[in-house]
Amino acid sequence: MKAVIIGAGIGGMSTAIALTRIGWEVEVYEQVVENKPVGAAISVWSNGVKVMNYLGLGEQIAELGGRLEAMAYRWMDGRTMCDFSLEPVTLQTGQRPYPVARAELQAMLMRAWGVEKIRFGMRMVDVVSEDDHASASFENGEVATGDIVIAADGARSLARDYVTELVVGRPLERRYAGYTNFNTLVDIDEAVGPADHWTTYIGEGKRVSVMPVAGNRFYTFFDVVQPAGLPYERSRAKDVLTEHFGHWAEPVRHLIGQLDPQMVNRVEIFDMDPFDTWVRGRVALLGDSAHNTTPDIGQGGCSAMEDAVVLAIALQTNTLGVQDALQRYAQARVERAGELVLRARKRCDVTHGADPAVTQAWYDELWDEDGTRVIAGIVGNIVGNPLG
Ligand code: FAD
């Protein structure tokens, strides 16, 4: 059996590895000419790490992961609001989470499957499901054919329009979540936060975070509430951040001072209402193409990893044909993935002041947080994952 996978992101590569492990022939097509992931790092929570373990990549992900032991919130003036161990997350879920540099995760997944086999520079322009095969056509005129096409083509998925058009009748729209995220990697600097902590400064519906990844580096990000589509030049990163955070605590200003503007990514944050049409015949959506989420609970990539393993199990264990197996994959995933999108949206609104009274209540709570509520939230995102 043969799968054509569109997209060599976290979802596409996890799927390529998972399907190869169950004996499928796999081809991966990626539009970019080389691996240049957007975004500095991601937190791979326990559910995502479990998928990596299941795919035989446990040691590799652990090597990339920062030693994240604790979490702290600080008020924008630098006062500590709360500081607590994250060990309960590991104990309650059975797996330590790992923040990792995105490019390193991506490279690790590509190496694990075989980077030399990935067809780079192949932009899919059309996809179609026929009775006995599915195919994807590319800008250069080539056509790839398989028993199934897995569209792991990301948040702006082209395949999504094809898969949903008979049911929805119009392209599904993404929704601006109201803020823009600036992110990069910096050397760990304990003036900003302890090396083993995820430290977040909050106030005014904004936040600034640092969390450790391997190699003595912090993944750092700044959330700025602003309209979408503002003009921006990369060289202005420090000016923009100073405009928004210049009156915050000294460690935040110090952090901005350390940034290399050319290395700061700027991402306008969008998500999409959950929808349940993920499959059309032999074509299935996977990852952000099926569930585009805000990053506020750090679960988009983990959810794509979950999709990969559920898809492989569905194809391996069902015998009524691949179309039936794809439907069962979707049935197993739609509810959980949609729930994570909505949980992230809720968290996003609270963090970014969608309703100032609600955000103020959250700030008030954090001054006497002992970790219990925050950990219950994190664990709540992880439980219900397909690997237990
Ligand atoms: P993508 O990573 O977008 O990959 C899609 C691939 O398909 C791309 O390589 C693209 O070039 C290719 N492609 C697209 N169209 C075509 C085409 N027509 N032809 C060929 N190739 C095509 N998730 C977490 O789990 N934890 C986090 O901490 C976290 N933090 C985040 C922070 C930010 C600021 C953002 C924006 C996201 C974050 N996420 C996080 C979410 C995570 O990045 C995504 O959910 C994840 O990358 C989705 O993987 P994917 O493979 O589905 O899509």
Coordinates of C-alpha atoms and ligand atoms in Angstrom, one line a residue:
M1 CA 0.0 0.0 0.0
K2 CA 1.3 3.5 -0.8
A3 CA 0.7 6.8 0.8
V4 CA 1.5 10.2 -0.8
I5 CA 2.1 12.8 2.0
I6 CA 1.9 16.5 1.2
G7 CA 4.0 18.6 3.6
A8 CA 7.1 17.7 5.5
G9 CA 6.2 19.6 8.7
I10 CA 5.8 17.9 12.1
G11 CA 2.5 16.3 11.0
G12 CA 3.8 15.0 7.6
M13 CA 7.1 13.7 8.9
S14 CA 5.5 12.0 11.9
T15 CA 3.0 10.4 9.6
A16 CA 5.8 9.3 7.1
I17 CA 7.6 7.5 10.0
A18 CA 4.4 6.0 11.4
L19 CA 3.2 4.6 8.1
T20 CA 6.7 3.3 7.1
R21 CA 6.7 1.4 10.4
I22 CA 3.5 -0.4 9.5
G23 CA 4.9 -1.4 6.1
W24 CA 3.5 1.2 3.8
E25 CA 5.4 2.7 0.9
V26 CA 5.5 6.4 1.6
E27 CA 6.4 9.4 -0.6
V28 CA 6.7 12.9 0.9
Y29 CA 6.3 16.1 -1.1
E30 CA 7.3 19.5 0.3
Q31 CA 6.9 22.9 -1.4
V32 CA 9.9 24.6 0.1
V33 CA 13.3 24.0 -1.4
E34 CA 15.1 23.5 2.0
N35 CA 14.1 22.9 5.6
K36 CA 13.5 26.3 7.1
P37 CA 10.8 26.1 9.8
V38 CA 9.1 29.2 10.8
G39 CA 9.3 29.8 14.6
A40 CA 12.1 29.3 17.0
A41 CA 10.9 26.4 19.3
I42 CA 7.9 24.5 20.5
S43 CA 7.0 22.8 23.7
V44 CA 6.4 19.1 23.1
W45 CA 4.1 18.2 26.0
S46 CA 3.9 14.7 27.4
N47 CA 1.4 13.5 24.8
G48 CA 3.6 14.6 21.9
V49 CA 6.7 13.0 23.6
K50 CA 4.7 9.8 23.9
V51 CA 4.1 9.7 20.2
M52 CA 7.9 10.3 19.7
N53 CA 8.6 7.4 22.1
Y54 CA 6.1 5.2 20.2
L55 CA 7.8 6.0 16.9
G56 CA 11.2 5.0 18.4
L57 CA 12.4 8.5 18.8
G58 CA 12.4 8.8 22.6
E59 CA 16.1 9.3 23.0
Q60 CA 16.3 11.8 20.2
I61 CA 13.6 14.0 21.5
A62 CA 15.0 13.8 25.0
E63 CA 18.4 15.0 23.7
L64 CA 16.8 18.1 22.1
G65 CA 14.7 18.9 25.1
G66 CA 15.4 21.5 27.7
R67 CA 15.4 20.6 31.4
L68 CA 12.1 22.1 32.3
E69 CA 11.6 21.7 36.1
A70 CA 9.4 24.5 37.2
M71 CA 7.1 27.3 36.1
A72 CA 6.8 30.9 37.4
Y73 CA 4.6 33.9 36.6
R74 CA 6.0 37.3 37.3
W75 CA 4.0 40.6 37.2
M76 CA 5.2 43.1 34.5
D77 CA 7.1 45.0 37.2
G78 CA 9.2 41.9 38.0
R79 CA 7.5 40.7 41.2
T80 CA 7.0 37.0 41.4
M81 CA 3.3 36.0 41.4
C82 CA 3.9 32.3 41.8
D83 CA 6.6 29.7 41.3
F84 CA 6.0 25.9 41.4
S85 CA 7.4 22.6 40.3
L86 CA 6.2 21.0 37.0
E87 CA 7.0 17.5 38.3
P88 CA 3.3 16.7 38.9
V89 CA 2.8 17.0 35.1
T90 CA 5.4 14.3 34.6
L91 CA 4.0 12.1 37.4
Q92 CA 0.4 12.5 36.4
T93 CA 0.9 11.9 32.7
G94 CA 3.7 9.4 32.8
Q95 CA 6.1 11.4 30.6
R96 CA 8.3 14.5 31.0
P97 CA 7.6 17.3 28.5
Y98 CA 10.4 18.7 26.3
P99 CA 10.6 22.2 24.9
V100 CA 12.7 21.9 21.7
A101 CA 14.2 24.1 19.0
R102 CA 11.8 23.8 16.1
A103 CA 14.5 23.4 13.4
E104 CA 16.1 20.7 15.5
L105 CA 12.9 18.8 15.9
Q106 CA 12.1 19.1 12.2
A107 CA 15.6 18.0 11.3
M108 CA 15.4 15.0 13.7
L109 CA 12.1 13.8 12.1
M110 CA 13.5 14.2 8.6
R111 CA 16.6 12.3 9.4
A112 CA 14.6 9.6 11.1
W113 CA 12.6 9.0 8.0
G114 CA 15.3 9.8 5.4
V115 CA 15.8 13.4 4.4
E116 CA 17.2 12.3 1.1
K117 CA 13.9 10.7 0.2
I118 CA 11.8 13.9 0.7
R119 CA 10.9 15.6 -2.6
F120 CA 11.6 19.3 -1.9
G121 CA 10.5 22.1 -4.2
M122 CA 7.3 20.2 -5.0
R123 CA 4.3 22.5 -4.6
M124 CA 1.0 20.7 -4.8
V125 CA -1.6 22.5 -6.8
D126 CA -4.4 20.0 -6.9
V127 CA -5.6 16.8 -5.2
V128 CA -8.2 14.3 -6.2
S129 CA -9.7 11.1 -4.9
E130 CA -10.8 8.5 -7.4
D131 CA -12.4 5.1 -6.9
D132 CA -9.2 3.1 -6.7
H133 CA -6.5 5.7 -6.1
A134 CA -5.8 9.3 -5.0
S135 CA -3.4 11.7 -6.7
A136 CA -1.7 15.0 -6.1
S137 CA -0.6 17.3 -8.9
F138 CA 2.3 19.6 -8.6
E139 CA 3.2 23.0 -10.0
N140 CA 5.9 21.5 -12.2
G141 CA 3.4 19.2 -13.9
E142 CA 4.3 16.0 -12.0
V143 CA 1.6 13.9 -10.6
A144 CA 2.0 11.5 -7.6
T145 CA -0.4 8.7 -7.1
G146 CA -1.1 6.4 -4.2
D147 CA -3.8 4.4 -2.3
I148 CA -4.2 7.5 -0.2
V149 CA -3.1 11.1 -0.1
I150 CA -2.4 12.6 3.4
A151 CA -2.6 16.4 3.3
A152 CA -0.4 17.6 6.0
D153 CA -0.1 20.9 4.2
G154 CA -0.5 23.2 7.2
A155 CA -2.8 25.9 8.3
R156 CA -3.3 27.4 4.8
S157 CA -4.1 24.0 3.4
L158 CA -5.1 23.8 -0.2
A159 CA -6.3 20.3 0.2
R160 CA -8.8 21.4 2.9
D161 CA -10.9 23.2 0.3
Y162 CA -11.1 20.0 -1.8
V163 CA -11.9 17.8 1.2
T164 CA -14.6 20.0 2.7
E165 CA -16.2 21.5 -0.5
L166 CA -19.0 18.9 -0.9
V167 CA -20.1 19.3 2.7
V168 CA -19.3 22.9 3.5
G169 CA -19.7 24.4 0.0
R170 CA -17.2 27.3 0.6
P171 CA -13.6 27.6 1.8
L172 CA -13.3 27.5 5.6
E173 CA -11.9 30.8 6.9
R174 CA -9.2 31.3 9.5
R175 CA -9.8 33.7 12.3
Y176 CA -7.3 36.3 13.6
A177 CA -6.8 35.6 17.3
G178 CA -6.0 39.2 18.1
Y179 CA -2.3 39.1 18.8
T180 CA 1.1 38.8 17.2
N181 CA 3.8 36.6 18.5
F182 CA 7.5 37.5 18.3
N183 CA 9.8 34.6 19.0
T184 CA 13.5 33.6 18.9
L185 CA 16.2 31.7 20.8
V186 CA 18.7 33.4 23.1
D187 CA 21.5 32.2 25.4
I188 CA 20.1 31.3 28.8
D189 CA 20.5 34.4 31.1
E190 CA 19.4 33.9 34.7
A191 CA 18.8 37.7 34.9
V192 CA 15.6 36.9 33.0
G193 CA 14.6 33.7 34.7
P194 CA 16.1 30.5 36.3
A195 CA 17.6 28.2 33.7
D196 CA 15.2 25.3 34.6
H197 CA 12.1 27.4 34.7
W198 CA 9.4 28.4 32.2
T199 CA 9.1 32.1 33.4
T200 CA 6.3 34.3 32.1
Y201 CA 6.0 38.0 32.7
I202 CA 2.4 39.2 32.3
G203 CA 0.3 42.4 32.4
E204 CA -1.8 44.6 30.2
G205 CA -3.0 41.5 28.2
K206 CA 0.5 40.8 27.0
R207 CA 3.2 38.3 28.0
V208 CA 6.9 37.6 27.7
S209 CA 8.2 34.1 28.2
V210 CA 11.4 32.2 28.4
M211 CA 11.7 28.4 28.6
P212 CA 14.9 26.2 28.3
V213 CA 15.7 24.1 25.2
A214 CA 18.9 22.0 24.9
G215 CA 22.2 23.8 24.2
N216 CA 21.9 26.3 27.1
R217 CA 19.3 28.3 25.2
F218 CA 16.0 29.9 26.1
Y219 CA 13.1 29.9 23.7
T220 CA 11.7 33.3 24.2
F221 CA 8.4 34.8 22.9
F222 CA 6.5 38.1 23.2
D223 CA 2.8 38.4 22.7
V224 CA 1.6 41.8 21.5
V225 CA -2.1 42.5 21.1
Q226 CA -2.5 44.4 17.8
P227 CA -4.5 44.3 14.6
A228 CA -3.5 41.9 11.9
G229 CA -1.7 43.1 8.8
L230 CA 0.4 45.9 10.2
P231 CA 3.4 46.8 8.2
Y232 CA 6.6 45.4 9.7
E233 CA 10.3 45.1 8.9
R234 CA 12.4 42.5 10.6
S235 CA 15.1 45.0 11.4
R236 CA 12.6 46.8 13.6
A237 CA 11.9 44.0 16.1
K238 CA 13.6 45.6 19.1
D239 CA 11.9 48.9 18.4
V240 CA 8.4 47.3 18.2
L241 CA 9.1 45.3 21.4
T242 CA 10.4 48.3 23.2
E243 CA 7.3 50.2 22.2
H244 CA 5.2 47.5 23.9
F245 CA 7.4 46.4 26.8
G246 CA 9.8 49.3 27.3
H247 CA 8.1 50.2 30.6
W248 CA 8.2 46.6 32.0
A249 CA 10.6 45.2 34.5
E250 CA 14.4 45.5 33.9
P251 CA 14.8 41.7 33.0
V252 CA 12.3 42.1 30.2
R253 CA 14.1 45.2 28.8
H254 CA 17.4 43.4 29.3
L255 CA 16.0 40.4 27.2
I256 CA 14.9 42.7 24.4
G257 CA 18.4 44.2 24.5
Q258 CA 19.9 40.8 23.9
L259 CA 17.9 40.0 20.8
D260 CA 19.3 39.8 17.3
P261 CA 16.5 41.4 15.2
Q262 CA 17.4 39.3 12.2
M263 CA 16.6 36.2 14.2
V264 CA 13.3 37.3 15.6
N265 CA 10.3 35.6 13.9
R266 CA 7.0 37.5 13.8
V267 CA 3.8 35.5 13.5
E268 CA 0.2 36.8 13.4
I269 CA -1.8 34.2 15.3
F270 CA -4.8 32.6 13.7
D271 CA -7.0 29.7 14.4
M272 CA -10.1 28.1 12.8
D273 CA -13.4 26.9 14.2
P274 CA -13.3 23.1 14.6
F275 CA -14.8 21.2 11.7
D276 CA -15.4 17.5 11.2
T277 CA -15.0 16.8 7.5
W278 CA -11.4 15.6 7.4
V279 CA -11.7 12.9 4.7
R280 CA -13.0 12.8 1.2
G281 CA -12.6 9.3 -0.3
R282 CA -8.9 8.5 -0.2
V283 CA -7.7 12.0 0.8
A284 CA -7.4 12.9 4.5
L285 CA -6.3 16.1 6.3
L286 CA -3.8 15.8 9.1
G287 CA -2.2 18.3 11.5
D288 CA -2.9 22.1 11.1
S289 CA -4.8 21.5 7.9
A290 CA -7.4 19.7 9.9
H291 CA -7.2 21.7 13.2
N292 CA -5.6 25.1 13.1
T293 CA -5.1 26.3 16.6
T294 CA -3.6 29.2 18.5
P295 CA -0.4 28.2 20.3
D296 CA -1.7 29.2 23.7
I297 CA -1.7 25.7 25.2
G298 CA 1.3 24.5 23.1
Q299 CA -0.7 21.7 21.6
G300 CA -0.9 22.2 17.8
G301 CA 2.2 20.2 16.9
C302 CA 1.4 17.6 19.6
S303 CA -2.0 17.2 18.1
A304 CA -0.5 16.6 14.7
M305 CA 1.7 13.9 16.2
E306 CA -1.3 12.3 17.8
D307 CA -3.0 12.3 14.3
A308 CA -0.1 10.5 12.8
V309 CA -0.2 7.6 15.3
V310 CA -4.0 7.3 15.2
L311 CA -3.9 7.2 11.4
A312 CA -1.3 4.5 11.3
I313 CA -3.3 2.4 13.8
A314 CA -6.5 2.9 11.8
L315 CA -4.8 1.8 8.6
Q316 CA -3.2 -1.2 10.3
T317 CA -6.2 -2.5 12.2
N318 CA -9.2 -2.0 9.9
T319 CA -9.8 -4.4 7.0
L320 CA -12.8 -2.9 5.2
G321 CA -10.5 -0.8 2.9
V322 CA -8.6 2.4 3.2
Q323 CA -11.6 4.7 2.7
D324 CA -13.2 3.1 5.7
A325 CA -9.9 3.3 7.7
L326 CA -9.5 7.0 6.9
Q327 CA -13.1 7.7 8.2
R328 CA -12.3 5.8 11.4
Y329 CA -9.1 7.9 11.8
A330 CA -11.2 11.1 11.5
Q331 CA -13.8 9.8 13.9
A332 CA -11.2 9.0 16.4
R333 CA -9.6 12.5 16.1
V334 CA -12.2 15.1 15.4
E335 CA -13.5 15.6 18.9
R336 CA -10.2 15.6 20.7
A337 CA -8.5 17.9 18.2
G338 CA -11.4 20.3 18.2
E339 CA -11.5 20.4 22.0
L340 CA -7.8 21.4 22.1
V341 CA -8.5 24.2 19.5
L342 CA -11.3 25.5 21.8
R343 CA -9.2 25.2 24.9
A344 CA -6.4 27.1 23.3
R345 CA -8.8 29.8 22.1
K346 CA -10.2 30.2 25.6
R347 CA -6.7 30.4 27.1
C348 CA -5.8 32.9 24.4
D349 CA -8.7 35.2 25.3
V350 CA -7.9 35.1 29.0
T351 CA -4.2 35.8 28.5
H352 CA -4.7 38.6 25.9
G353 CA -7.5 40.5 27.6
A354 CA -10.4 39.7 25.3
D355 CA -12.6 40.5 28.4
P356 CA -10.5 42.7 30.7
A357 CA -12.5 41.6 33.8
V358 CA -11.7 37.9 33.1
T359 CA -8.1 38.6 32.5
Q360 CA -7.9 40.7 35.8
A361 CA -9.5 37.7 37.6
W362 CA -6.8 35.4 36.2
Y363 CA -4.1 37.9 37.3
D364 CA -5.6 38.0 40.8
E365 CA -5.7 34.2 41.0
L366 CA -2.0 33.9 40.0
W367 CA -0.9 35.9 43.0
D368 CA -1.9 33.0 45.3
E369 CA -1.5 30.1 42.9
D370 CA 0.4 27.1 44.3
G371 CA 0.5 25.4 41.0
T372 CA -2.6 23.2 41.4
R373 CA -4.8 25.0 39.0
V374 CA -2.2 25.6 36.3
I375 CA -1.0 22.0 36.5
A376 CA -4.6 20.7 36.3
G377 CA -5.0 22.8 33.1
I378 CA -1.8 21.4 31.5
V379 CA -2.6 17.9 32.5
G380 CA -6.2 18.4 31.2
N381 CA -4.8 19.1 27.8
I382 CA -2.7 16.0 27.8
V383 CA -5.1 13.4 29.1
G384 CA -7.4 11.9 26.5
N385 CA -4.4 11.5 24.1
P386 CA -4.4 8.3 22.1
L387 CA -1.5 6.8 24.0
G388 CA -2.9 7.2 27.5
Ligands
FAD1 P1 3.2 22.8 9.2 O1 4.2 22.7 10.2 O2 2.7 24.1 8.8 O3 3.8 22.0 7.9 C1 3.1 22.0 6.7 C2 4.1 21.8 5.6 O4 3.4 21.7 4.4 C3 5.0 23.0 5.4 O5 6.4 22.5 5.4 C4 4.6 23.6 4.1 O6 5.7 24.2 3.4 C5 4.1 22.4 3.4 N1 3.1 22.8 2.4 C6 2.0 23.6 2.5 N2 1.3 23.7 1.4 C7 1.9 22.9 0.5 C8 1.7 22.5 -0.9 N3 0.7 23.1 -1.6 N4 2.5 21.7 -1.5 C9 3.5 21.1 -0.8 N5 3.8 21.4 0.5 C10 3.0 22.3 1.1 N6 2.6 23.4 18.8 C11 3.0 22.7 19.9 O7 2.7 21.4 19.9 N7 3.7 23.2 20.9 C12 4.0 24.5 20.9 O8 4.7 25.0 21.9 C13 3.7 25.3 19.8 N8 4.0 26.6 19.7 C14 3.7 27.4 18.6 C15 4.1 28.7 18.6 C16 3.7 29.5 17.5 C17 4.1 30.9 17.5 C18 3.0 28.9 16.4 C19 2.6 29.7 15.2 C20 2.6 27.6 16.5 C21 3.0 26.8 17.6 N9 2.6 25.4 17.7 C22 3.0 24.7 18.7 C23 1.8 24.8 16.6 C24 2.6 24.0 15.6 O9 3.7 24.8 15.1 C25 1.8 23.5 14.5 O10 0.6 22.9 15.0 C26 2.5 22.4 13.7 O11 3.7 23.0 13.1 C27 1.6 21.8 12.6 O12 2.4 20.9 11.9 P2 1.8 20.6 10.4 O13 2.8 19.6 9.9 O14 0.4 20.2 10.4 O15 1.9 21.9 9.6

